[in-house]
Coordinates of C-alpha atoms (C1' of nucleotides) in Angstrom, one line a residue:
Chain A
M5 CA 7.7 5.7 -18.1
S6 CA 9.1 3.2 -15.6
T7 CA 10.3 4.0 -12.1
A8 CA 13.0 1.8 -13.4
T9 CA 15.6 0.7 -11.0
G10 CA 17.3 0.4 -14.3
G11 CA 19.5 -2.7 -14.5
S12 CA 20.5 -2.3 -10.9
N13 CA 20.9 -5.5 -9.0
Q14 CA 20.1 -5.5 -5.4
G15 CA 16.7 -6.2 -3.9
R16 CA 15.6 -6.5 -7.5
T17 CA 12.6 -8.7 -6.9
I18 CA 10.9 -6.6 -4.3
E19 CA 11.8 -3.4 -6.1
R20 CA 10.1 -4.7 -9.2
A21 CA 7.0 -5.6 -7.3
L22 CA 6.8 -2.1 -5.9
D23 CA 7.4 -0.7 -9.4
V24 CA 4.3 -2.7 -10.5
L25 CA 2.3 -1.3 -7.6
E26 CA 3.3 2.2 -8.4
S27 CA 2.6 1.8 -12.1
L28 CA -1.0 1.0 -11.1
E29 CA -0.9 4.0 -8.7
R30 CA 0.0 6.3 -11.5
A31 CA -2.5 4.8 -14.0
R32 CA -5.8 6.6 -14.4
G33 CA -7.6 3.3 -15.1
P34 CA -7.2 -0.5 -15.2
L35 CA -4.1 -1.8 -16.9
R36 CA -3.6 -4.9 -18.9
L37 CA -0.9 -7.3 -17.9
S38 CA 1.1 -6.4 -21.0
E39 CA 0.6 -2.7 -20.3
I40 CA 2.0 -3.2 -16.8
A41 CA 4.9 -5.2 -18.2
R42 CA 5.7 -2.4 -20.7
S43 CA 5.4 0.4 -18.2
V44 CA 7.8 -1.2 -15.7
D45 CA 10.0 -2.7 -18.4
L46 CA 9.7 -6.3 -17.3
H47 CA 9.3 -9.6 -19.1
L48 CA 5.7 -10.6 -19.4
A49 CA 6.2 -13.9 -17.4
T50 CA 7.9 -12.1 -14.6
T51 CA 5.1 -9.5 -14.5
Q52 CA 2.5 -12.2 -14.4
R53 CA 4.0 -13.9 -11.5
T54 CA 4.4 -10.7 -9.6
V55 CA 0.9 -9.4 -10.4
N56 CA -0.8 -12.7 -9.5
L57 CA 1.0 -12.7 -6.2
L58 CA -0.1 -9.2 -5.4
V59 CA -3.6 -10.1 -6.5
R60 CA -3.6 -13.0 -4.0
R61 CA -2.6 -10.7 -1.3
G62 CA -5.2 -8.0 -2.1
Y63 CA -2.7 -5.3 -3.2
I64 CA -4.1 -5.6 -6.8
Q65 CA -7.5 -6.5 -8.0
Q66 CA -8.6 -7.7 -11.4
D67 CA -11.8 -7.0 -13.3
R68 CA -12.7 -7.5 -17.0
H69 CA -10.9 -4.3 -17.9
G70 CA -7.6 -5.3 -16.3
Y71 CA -5.7 -4.7 -13.1
S72 CA -5.9 -1.9 -10.6
L73 CA -4.9 -1.3 -7.0
G74 CA -6.7 -3.5 -4.4
P75 CA -8.4 -2.7 -1.1
V76 CA -5.4 -3.6 1.0
A77 CA -4.1 -0.2 0.0
L78 CA -6.8 1.2 2.3
S79 CA -5.8 -1.1 5.1
L80 CA -2.2 0.1 5.0
A81 CA -3.3 3.7 4.9
H82 CA -5.7 3.1 7.8
A83 CA -2.9 1.7 9.9
F84 CA -0.6 4.5 8.9
V85 CA -3.1 7.2 10.0
L86 CA -3.6 5.4 13.3
N87 CA 0.1 5.1 14.1
D88 CA 1.9 8.0 12.4
R89 CA 3.1 10.3 15.1
L90 CA 3.5 13.3 12.9
S91 CA 0.0 13.3 11.4
T92 CA -1.8 12.5 14.7
V93 CA 0.2 15.3 16.5
A94 CA -0.3 17.7 13.6
T95 CA -4.0 17.3 13.0
P96 CA -5.4 19.2 16.0
I97 CA -2.8 21.9 15.5
L98 CA -3.8 22.3 11.9
G99 CA -7.3 22.6 13.2
E100 CA -6.4 25.5 15.4
L101 CA -4.4 27.1 12.6
S102 CA -7.3 26.8 10.2
A103 CA -9.7 28.1 12.8
T104 CA -7.6 31.3 13.6
T105 CA -6.7 32.0 10.0
G106 CA -9.8 30.8 8.2
L107 CA -7.6 29.1 5.6
T108 CA -7.1 25.6 4.6
S109 CA -4.0 24.2 6.2
S110 CA -2.1 21.0 5.4
I111 CA 1.1 19.1 6.3
F112 CA 3.3 17.2 3.9
V113 CA 6.5 15.1 4.2
R114 CA 9.2 14.2 1.8
S115 CA 9.1 10.8 0.2
G116 CA 11.8 10.0 -2.3
D117 CA 11.9 12.9 -4.8
E118 CA 8.3 13.8 -4.1
R119 CA 6.2 15.0 -1.2
I120 CA 3.1 13.4 0.1
L121 CA 0.2 15.3 1.7
V122 CA -0.3 13.7 5.0
A123 CA -3.1 15.7 6.7
R124 CA -5.4 18.6 5.8
V125 CA -7.9 20.7 7.6
D126 CA -10.2 22.8 5.5
G127 CA -10.7 26.5 6.3
A128 CA -13.8 28.6 6.2
N129 CA -13.3 29.4 2.5
P130 CA -13.2 26.1 0.7
L131 CA -10.8 25.9 -2.2
R132 CA -12.0 25.4 -5.8
Y133 CA -9.3 22.8 -6.5
Q134 CA -8.6 19.6 -4.5
F135 CA -5.5 18.9 -2.6
P136 CA -6.3 15.4 -1.4
I137 CA -4.6 13.4 1.3
G138 CA -2.1 10.9 0.0
R139 CA -1.5 12.8 -3.2
R140 CA 2.1 12.9 -4.5
V141 CA 3.3 16.4 -5.5
P142 CA 6.6 17.6 -6.8
L143 CA 9.2 18.8 -4.3
N144 CA 10.4 21.6 -6.5
L145 CA 7.0 23.2 -6.9
G146 CA 5.2 25.5 -4.5
G147 CA 5.7 24.8 -0.8
G148 CA 7.8 21.7 -1.5
K149 CA 10.8 24.0 -1.8
V150 CA 11.1 24.4 2.0
L151 CA 12.1 20.7 2.1
L152 CA 14.8 21.2 -0.5
A153 CA 16.3 24.4 1.1
D154 CA 18.7 22.5 3.3
L155 CA 20.3 20.4 0.5
D156 CA 23.9 21.1 -0.3
A157 CA 24.9 22.0 -3.8
A158 CA 25.8 18.4 -4.8
D159 CA 22.6 16.9 -3.5
L160 CA 20.6 19.6 -5.2
D161 CA 22.4 19.0 -8.5
A162 CA 21.7 15.3 -8.2
F163 CA 18.0 16.1 -7.4
N164 CA 17.7 18.3 -10.5
E165 CA 19.4 15.6 -12.5
R166 CA 16.9 13.0 -11.4
V167 CA 13.6 15.0 -11.7
G168 CA 14.3 17.7 -14.2
P169 CA 12.8 21.2 -14.1
A170 CA 9.2 21.7 -12.7
R171 CA 6.6 23.1 -15.0
L172 CA 4.6 26.0 -13.4
A173 CA 0.9 26.4 -13.7
S174 CA 1.6 29.2 -16.2
G175 CA 3.3 26.7 -18.5
A176 CA 6.7 28.2 -17.9
L177 CA 9.6 25.9 -16.9
Q178 CA 11.5 26.6 -13.7
D179 CA 15.1 26.0 -14.4
S180 CA 17.7 25.1 -11.8
A181 CA 18.9 28.7 -11.4
D182 CA 15.3 29.8 -10.6
L183 CA 15.1 27.0 -8.1
A184 CA 18.4 27.8 -6.5
A185 CA 17.5 31.5 -6.1
Q186 CA 14.2 30.6 -4.5
L187 CA 15.8 28.1 -2.1
A188 CA 18.2 30.9 -1.0
T189 CA 15.2 33.1 -0.3
V190 CA 13.6 30.2 1.7
R191 CA 16.8 29.9 3.7
R192 CA 16.9 33.6 4.4
N193 CA 13.2 34.1 5.3
G194 CA 12.4 30.7 6.8
F195 CA 9.3 30.3 4.6
H196 CA 8.1 30.1 1.0
L197 CA 5.4 32.2 -0.6
A198 CA 4.0 30.5 -3.7
Q199 CA 1.9 32.4 -6.2
S200 CA 0.2 30.5 -9.0
E201 CA 2.9 27.8 -9.0
R202 CA 0.9 24.6 -8.8
E203 CA -2.4 26.2 -9.7
L204 CA -3.2 29.6 -11.3
G205 CA -4.6 32.0 -8.7
A206 CA -3.5 29.8 -5.8
L207 CA -1.5 31.4 -3.0
S208 CA 0.3 29.4 -0.4
L209 CA 2.6 30.1 2.6
T210 CA 4.7 27.2 3.7
R211 CA 7.2 26.6 6.5
A212 CA 9.3 23.6 7.4
I213 CA 9.0 21.7 10.6
H214 CA 12.5 21.5 12.1
T215 CA 13.5 19.2 15.0
E216 CA 16.0 20.4 17.5
S217 CA 18.7 18.9 15.3
R218 CA 17.7 21.3 12.4
E219 CA 16.3 18.4 10.4
A220 CA 13.2 19.1 8.4
I221 CA 10.7 16.3 9.1
G222 CA 7.8 17.9 7.1
A223 CA 6.2 21.2 6.4
V224 CA 3.0 23.1 7.1
N225 CA 1.1 24.9 4.5
L226 CA -1.6 27.6 4.4
V227 CA -3.4 27.8 1.1
T228 CA -5.8 30.4 -0.3
T229 CA -6.4 32.2 -3.6
T230 CA -5.7 35.7 -4.9
E231 CA -9.4 36.3 -4.8
H232 CA -9.6 35.9 -1.1
T233 CA -6.3 37.3 0.1
T234 CA -3.3 39.4 -1.0
P235 CA 0.2 38.0 -0.7
D236 CA 1.0 40.6 2.0
A237 CA -2.0 39.6 4.1
L238 CA -0.9 35.9 3.8
V239 CA 2.6 36.6 4.8
A240 CA 1.2 38.5 7.8
L241 CA 0.0 35.1 9.0
L242 CA 3.6 33.9 9.3
P243 CA 3.7 34.1 13.1
E244 CA 0.7 31.8 13.3
L245 CA 2.3 29.4 10.9
A246 CA 5.6 29.4 12.8
R247 CA 3.8 28.8 16.1
A248 CA 2.0 25.8 14.6
C249 CA 5.3 24.4 13.3
A250 CA 7.0 24.9 16.6
A251 CA 4.1 23.2 18.4
I252 CA 4.3 20.2 16.1
A253 CA 8.1 19.9 16.4
E254 CA 7.8 20.0 20.1
R255 CA 5.3 17.2 20.4
V256 CA 6.4 14.9 17.7
Chain B
M2 CA 2.1 -14.4 15.1
S3 CA 3.3 -14.4 11.5
T4 CA 1.2 -14.3 8.3
A5 CA 3.7 -17.0 7.6
T6 CA 3.8 -18.3 4.1
G7 CA 5.2 -21.1 6.2
G8 CA 8.1 -22.8 4.4
S9 CA 6.4 -22.4 1.1
N10 CA 8.6 -21.6 -1.8
Q11 CA 7.2 -19.6 -4.5
G12 CA 7.3 -15.8 -4.7
R13 CA 9.1 -16.1 -1.4
T14 CA 10.9 -12.7 -1.6
I15 CA 7.9 -10.6 -2.3
E16 CA 5.7 -12.5 0.0
R17 CA 8.2 -11.9 2.8
A18 CA 8.2 -8.2 2.1
L19 CA 4.5 -8.1 2.3
D20 CA 4.6 -10.0 5.5
V21 CA 6.9 -7.3 6.9
L22 CA 4.5 -4.6 5.8
E23 CA 1.6 -6.3 7.3
S24 CA 3.3 -7.0 10.6
L25 CA 3.7 -3.2 10.8
E26 CA 0.1 -2.8 9.8
R27 CA -1.0 -4.9 12.7
A28 CA 1.4 -3.4 15.2
R29 CA 0.0 -0.8 17.5
G30 CA 3.2 1.2 17.6
P31 CA 6.8 1.3 16.1
L32 CA 8.6 -2.0 15.9
R33 CA 12.3 -2.7 16.3
L34 CA 14.1 -4.6 13.5
S35 CA 14.4 -7.6 15.7
E36 CA 10.7 -7.5 16.6
I37 CA 9.8 -7.4 12.9
A38 CA 12.1 -10.3 12.3
R39 CA 10.5 -12.3 15.0
S40 CA 7.0 -11.5 14.1
V41 CA 7.5 -12.6 10.5
D42 CA 9.9 -15.4 11.4
L43 CA 12.8 -14.2 9.2
H44 CA 16.5 -14.0 9.7
L45 CA 17.6 -10.6 11.0
A46 CA 19.8 -10.0 8.0
T47 CA 17.0 -10.8 5.6
T48 CA 14.6 -8.6 7.5
Q49 CA 17.1 -5.8 7.5
R50 CA 17.6 -5.8 3.7
T51 CA 13.9 -5.9 3.2
V52 CA 13.1 -3.2 5.7
N53 CA 15.7 -0.9 4.4
L54 CA 14.5 -1.3 0.9
L55 CA 10.9 -0.5 2.0
V56 CA 12.2 2.5 3.9
R57 CA 14.0 3.8 0.8
R58 CA 10.8 3.5 -1.1
G59 CA 8.7 5.2 1.5
Y60 CA 6.6 2.2 2.5
I61 CA 8.2 2.2 5.9
Q62 CA 9.6 5.0 8.0
Q63 CA 12.0 4.9 10.9
D64 CA 12.2 7.1 14.0
R65 CA 14.0 6.7 17.2
H66 CA 11.4 4.2 18.5
G67 CA 11.7 1.9 15.5
Y68 CA 9.9 1.2 12.2
S69 CA 6.3 2.0 11.2
L70 CA 4.4 2.3 8.0
G71 CA 5.4 5.1 5.7
P72 CA 3.4 7.8 3.9
V73 CA 3.4 5.9 0.6
A74 CA 0.5 3.9 2.1
L75 CA -1.5 7.0 1.8
S76 CA -0.5 7.4 -1.8
L77 CA -1.7 4.0 -2.7
A78 CA -4.9 4.5 -0.9
H79 CA -5.5 7.8 -2.6
A80 CA -5.0 6.1 -6.0
F81 CA -7.3 3.3 -5.0
V82 CA -10.1 5.6 -4.0
L83 CA -9.7 7.5 -7.2
N84 CA -9.8 4.4 -9.4
D85 CA -11.8 1.8 -7.7
R86 CA -15.0 1.3 -9.6
L87 CA -17.0 -0.3 -6.8
S88 CA -16.3 2.4 -4.2
T89 CA -16.9 5.3 -6.6
V90 CA -20.1 3.8 -7.8
A91 CA -21.3 2.9 -4.3
T92 CA -20.6 6.1 -2.5
P93 CA -23.4 8.2 -3.9
I94 CA -25.8 5.3 -3.5
L95 CA -24.8 4.9 0.1
G96 CA -25.5 8.6 0.5
E97 CA -29.1 8.1 -0.6
L98 CA -29.4 5.0 1.5
S99 CA -28.2 6.9 4.6
A100 CA -30.4 9.8 3.8
T101 CA -33.6 7.8 3.5
T102 CA -32.9 5.5 6.4
G103 CA -31.1 7.9 8.7
L104 CA -28.6 5.2 9.5
T105 CA -24.9 4.7 8.8
S106 CA -24.3 2.7 5.7
S107 CA -21.1 1.1 4.5
I108 CA -19.7 -1.2 1.9
F109 CA -17.0 -3.9 2.3
V110 CA -15.3 -6.4 0.1
R111 CA -13.6 -9.7 0.8
S112 CA -9.8 -9.7 0.8
G113 CA -8.2 -13.0 1.6
D114 CA -9.8 -14.3 4.8
E115 CA -11.0 -10.9 5.9
R116 CA -13.1 -8.1 4.7
I117 CA -12.1 -4.5 4.3
L118 CA -14.4 -1.5 4.7
V119 CA -14.2 0.4 1.5
A120 CA -16.6 3.2 1.9
R121 CA -18.9 4.6 4.5
V122 CA -21.6 7.3 4.8
D123 CA -22.7 8.4 8.3
G124 CA -26.3 8.6 9.1
A125 CA -28.2 11.2 11.2
N126 CA -27.5 9.2 14.4
P127 CA -23.8 9.0 14.7
L128 CA -22.5 5.7 16.1
R129 CA -20.6 5.5 19.4
Y130 CA -18.0 3.2 18.0
Q131 CA -15.9 3.7 15.0
F132 CA -15.9 1.6 11.8
P133 CA -13.2 3.3 9.9
I134 CA -12.4 3.0 6.2
G135 CA -9.7 0.5 5.5
R136 CA -10.2 -1.5 8.6
R137 CA -9.9 -5.3 8.3
V138 CA -12.7 -7.2 10.0
P139 CA -13.4 -10.9 10.3
L140 CA -15.5 -12.5 7.5
N141 CA -17.2 -14.8 10.0
L142 CA -18.5 -12.1 12.3
G143 CA -21.5 -9.8 11.7
G144 CA -22.3 -8.9 8.1
G145 CA -19.2 -10.6 6.8
K146 CA -21.3 -13.8 6.7
V147 CA -23.1 -12.7 3.5
L148 CA -19.7 -13.2 1.7
L149 CA -19.3 -16.7 3.1
A150 CA -22.8 -17.9 2.3
D151 CA -22.0 -19.0 -1.3
L152 CA -19.0 -21.2 -0.2
D153 CA -19.4 -24.9 -0.7
A154 CA -18.8 -27.3 2.3
A155 CA -15.2 -28.0 1.4
D156 CA -14.3 -24.3 1.0
L157 CA -16.1 -23.5 4.2
D158 CA -14.2 -26.2 6.1
A159 CA -10.9 -24.9 4.7
F160 CA -11.9 -21.4 5.8
N161 CA -12.7 -22.5 9.3
E162 CA -9.5 -24.5 9.5
R163 CA -7.5 -21.4 8.5
V164 CA -9.1 -18.7 10.7
G165 CA -10.7 -20.6 13.6
P166 CA -13.9 -19.7 15.3
A167 CA -14.9 -16.0 15.8
R168 CA -15.3 -14.5 19.2
L169 CA -18.5 -12.6 19.7
A170 CA -18.7 -9.3 21.6
S171 CA -20.4 -11.2 24.4
G172 CA -17.2 -13.3 24.7
A173 CA -18.8 -16.5 23.5
L174 CA -17.1 -18.4 20.7
Q175 CA -19.0 -19.1 17.5
D176 CA -18.3 -22.7 16.4
S177 CA -18.5 -24.0 12.9
A178 CA -22.0 -25.4 13.5
D179 CA -23.3 -22.0 14.6
L180 CA -21.7 -20.4 11.5
A181 CA -23.1 -23.1 9.1
A182 CA -26.6 -22.5 10.5
Q183 CA -26.4 -18.8 10.1
L184 CA -25.0 -19.1 6.5
A185 CA -28.0 -21.3 5.7
T186 CA -30.3 -18.6 7.0
V187 CA -28.4 -16.0 4.9
R188 CA -28.9 -18.1 1.8
R189 CA -32.6 -18.5 2.6
N190 CA -33.3 -14.8 3.5
G191 CA -30.8 -13.0 1.3
F192 CA -29.6 -10.9 4.2
H193 CA -27.9 -11.2 7.6
L194 CA -29.2 -9.5 10.8
A195 CA -26.4 -9.1 13.3
Q196 CA -27.2 -8.4 17.0
S197 CA -24.3 -7.6 19.2
E198 CA -21.9 -9.7 17.3
R199 CA -19.0 -7.3 16.8
E200 CA -20.0 -4.8 19.4
L201 CA -22.5 -5.1 22.2
G202 CA -25.7 -3.2 21.4
A203 CA -24.9 -2.9 17.8
L204 CA -27.4 -3.9 15.2
S205 CA -26.7 -4.4 11.5
L206 CA -28.4 -5.5 8.4
T207 CA -26.2 -6.7 5.6
R208 CA -26.8 -7.8 2.0
A209 CA -24.4 -9.0 -0.6
I210 CA -23.9 -7.3 -4.0
H211 CA -24.3 -9.9 -6.7
T212 CA -23.4 -9.6 -10.3
E213 CA -25.5 -11.1 -13.0
S214 CA -23.3 -14.2 -12.7
R215 CA -24.4 -14.6 -9.0
E216 CA -20.9 -13.7 -7.8
A217 CA -20.7 -11.6 -4.6
I218 CA -18.4 -8.7 -5.2
G219 CA -19.0 -7.0 -1.9
A220 CA -21.8 -6.2 0.6
V221 CA -23.8 -3.2 1.8
N222 CA -24.4 -2.7 5.5
L223 CA -26.8 -0.7 7.6
V224 CA -25.7 -0.2 11.2
T225 CA -27.5 1.2 14.2
T226 CA -27.9 0.3 17.9
T227 CA -30.6 -1.3 20.0
E228 CA -31.1 2.1 21.6
H229 CA -32.2 3.6 18.3
T230 CA -34.0 0.8 16.6
T231 CA -35.5 -2.6 17.1
P232 CA -34.4 -5.6 15.0
D233 CA -37.8 -5.7 13.3
A234 CA -37.7 -2.1 12.3
L235 CA -34.2 -2.6 10.9
V236 CA -35.3 -5.6 8.9
A237 CA -38.2 -3.5 7.6
L238 CA -35.5 -1.5 5.7
L239 CA -34.5 -4.5 3.7
P240 CA -36.2 -3.2 0.5
E241 CA -34.1 0.0 0.7
L242 CA -31.0 -2.1 1.2
A243 CA -31.8 -4.5 -1.6
R244 CA -32.5 -1.5 -3.9
A245 CA -29.1 0.0 -3.1
C246 CA -27.4 -3.4 -3.8
A247 CA -29.1 -3.7 -7.1
A248 CA -28.3 -0.2 -8.1
I249 CA -24.6 -0.8 -7.3
A250 CA -24.5 -4.1 -9.1
E251 CA -26.0 -2.5 -12.2
R252 CA -23.5 0.3 -12.4
V253 CA -20.3 -1.4 -11.4
Chain C
dA16 C1' -16.0 -22.7 -40.3
dT17 C1' -11.1 -21.2 -40.1
dC18 C1' -7.7 -18.2 -39.0
dC19 C1' -5.9 -14.4 -36.1
dT20 C1' -5.1 -11.8 -32.2
dC21 C1' -5.3 -10.8 -27.4
dG22 C1' -4.9 -11.8 -22.7
dC23 C1' -3.4 -14.7 -19.7
dT24 C1' -1.2 -19.3 -17.9
dA25 C1' 2.1 -23.2 -17.5
dT26 C1' 6.6 -25.4 -17.9
dC27 C1' 11.5 -25.7 -17.3
dA28 C1' 16.6 -25.3 -17.6
dT29 C1' 19.8 -21.8 -16.3
dT30 C1' 22.0 -18.7 -13.2
dG31 C1' 22.6 -14.9 -10.4
dA32 C1' 20.0 -12.7 -6.8
dG33 C1' 18.6 -13.6 -2.2
dT34 C1' 20.0 -15.9 1.8
dG35 C1' 21.9 -16.4 6.4
dA36 C1' 26.0 -17.0 9.3
dT37 C1' 29.3 -14.0 11.2
dA38 C1' 31.7 -10.1 12.2
dG39 C1' 31.6 -5.0 12.8
dT40 C1' 30.0 -0.3 14.3
dT41 C1' 27.7 3.0 16.9
dA42 C1' 25.4 4.5 20.8
dA43 C1' 23.4 4.3 24.9
dT44 C1' 23.3 2.3 29.9
dC45 C1' 25.2 0.8 34.1
Chain D
dG1 C1' 35.0 1.3 30.6
dA2 C1' 32.5 -2.7 30.1
dT3 C1' 28.1 -4.5 28.4
dT4 C1' 24.1 -4.6 25.9
dA5 C1' 21.1 -3.2 22.1
dA6 C1' 20.1 -1.8 17.5
dC7 C1' 21.5 -1.8 13.3
dT8 C1' 25.0 -2.5 9.3
dA9 C1' 28.4 -4.8 6.3
dT10 C1' 30.6 -8.8 4.0
dC11 C1' 30.6 -13.0 1.5
dA12 C1' 30.3 -17.9 -0.1
dC13 C1' 26.6 -20.9 -1.3
dT14 C1' 22.5 -22.4 -3.3
dC15 C1' 17.9 -22.3 -4.3
dA16 C1' 14.4 -19.2 -5.9
dA17 C1' 13.6 -15.9 -9.5
dT18 C1' 14.1 -15.5 -14.2
dG19 C1' 12.7 -15.4 -19.1
dA20 C1' 12.2 -18.0 -23.3
dT21 C1' 8.8 -20.8 -25.2
dA22 C1' 4.7 -23.2 -25.7
dG23 C1' -0.3 -23.6 -24.6
dC24 C1' -5.1 -22.3 -23.8
dG25 C1' -9.5 -20.0 -24.3
dA26 C1' -12.3 -16.3 -25.9
dG27 C1' -13.6 -13.1 -29.2
dG28 C1' -13.4 -11.0 -34.1
dA29 C1' -12.6 -10.9 -38.7
dT30 C1' -12.6 -13.1 -43.2

DNA sequence: ATCCTCGCTATCATTGAGTGATAGTTAATC
DNA sequence: GATTAACTATCACTCAATGATAGCGAGGAT
């Protein structure tokens, strides 16, 4: 339940404050002080001091139902969007990509053991389900795999250890052998084609953005549904996708 | 330069981490470690530990030019937008308000000694200048005054002491007597009409959202320009504005 | 009325986590 | 190849964070 730095011992205070913030991020409604304390496994007194400080600074707000994230979250995001090189460079390129393909395109980056959607441009055919900016999504599900492909065996094992197997939209679990096989395919092809992984009927084509030094700094995604397109037709758009990735890598 | 908790001594560690975050929020580009240290007045070693921790957690990212805010800012904002009662309740009401008036409407809340734009709906006549969601704006400039109107003399003095006089778009300073007079007008009229305060040629009509207990939880804003509307015509929209505020207060 | 429970706040002795001075490393620049 | 810049690592000291406990106020139940 907790992001739990466990009993670890360095940077404890700040780490705990971030745990509190993220417990509110995950919550689907206001939390009581005691609920926060429980979810991050902190003493009530410690939680109280931390929460009150974050309230004073606007990171948390309180109403009669409890505590939730405060408006400063918006300020940070606003500043991020203004300054972030990758998202400012990528947005117009996603615009072209969506214009030429007619599909929704998006870009995401790795953050810890998840990925975060950083920018999105909707295509002509709007999607039924939402994929909103800022959302945290598993790395080992759908297009996230292109960001795992470069991990060596030890790092991948450690990753699997930390996050466990992903559950597909079908309900099936994706074990580590499945994942390893798909990562090999990604390495061979340079892209990932996802069919009903995150969402039933969803179809996505994803490619990593590599710098000159082969480091993946993010990935670009084309999303559609089986109703609109066939897998083969989507893969046929790979050159467009690759061009967008190259253009972003060049300008970032 | 620093948000400086000064030499104060409680919650120091977390407060310093937030200072670091907000120094990057204010920065108009990547900052070097030493620049962060200077701007928040911290020892380099302390800054380094803090920054590295925030990098590990995704709140800060590093590139060859230095440090800037990380993508987790987006995740927090995403969660805020999903959960915040006020903004979810207000958005459709702003939609109606903008539809009937044809103007851009927005809602902001107080956060510390500033206000933060929480939601906005554009009108038929798009504005030349941007007023983006998440932006921090002075409380003592433009519509922000409706959130200061209920302060007693001592609190207002303390506020003026902390933030100093606002500078109007004309370049003139607004001293504490100016401010006090305008706050009295706000109390009498129940709204504030701003003419070229934040931006030359801008015209805005603002009203606070009061709960049953008379507490102001935010404010609603109608913005236009002198080219499109006269002050009198804008004030004539006050009933619409008041209705929106009442509707929000009722449902929040 | 009286007794609980719940949600939050306040106090305070203990101690170990954060601090900051210093030295080290890497990489670029002249 | 010397010099600067940017960041990292180490470590003894001490002060700030900690957590146990007590307190307060509001709302319900008996």
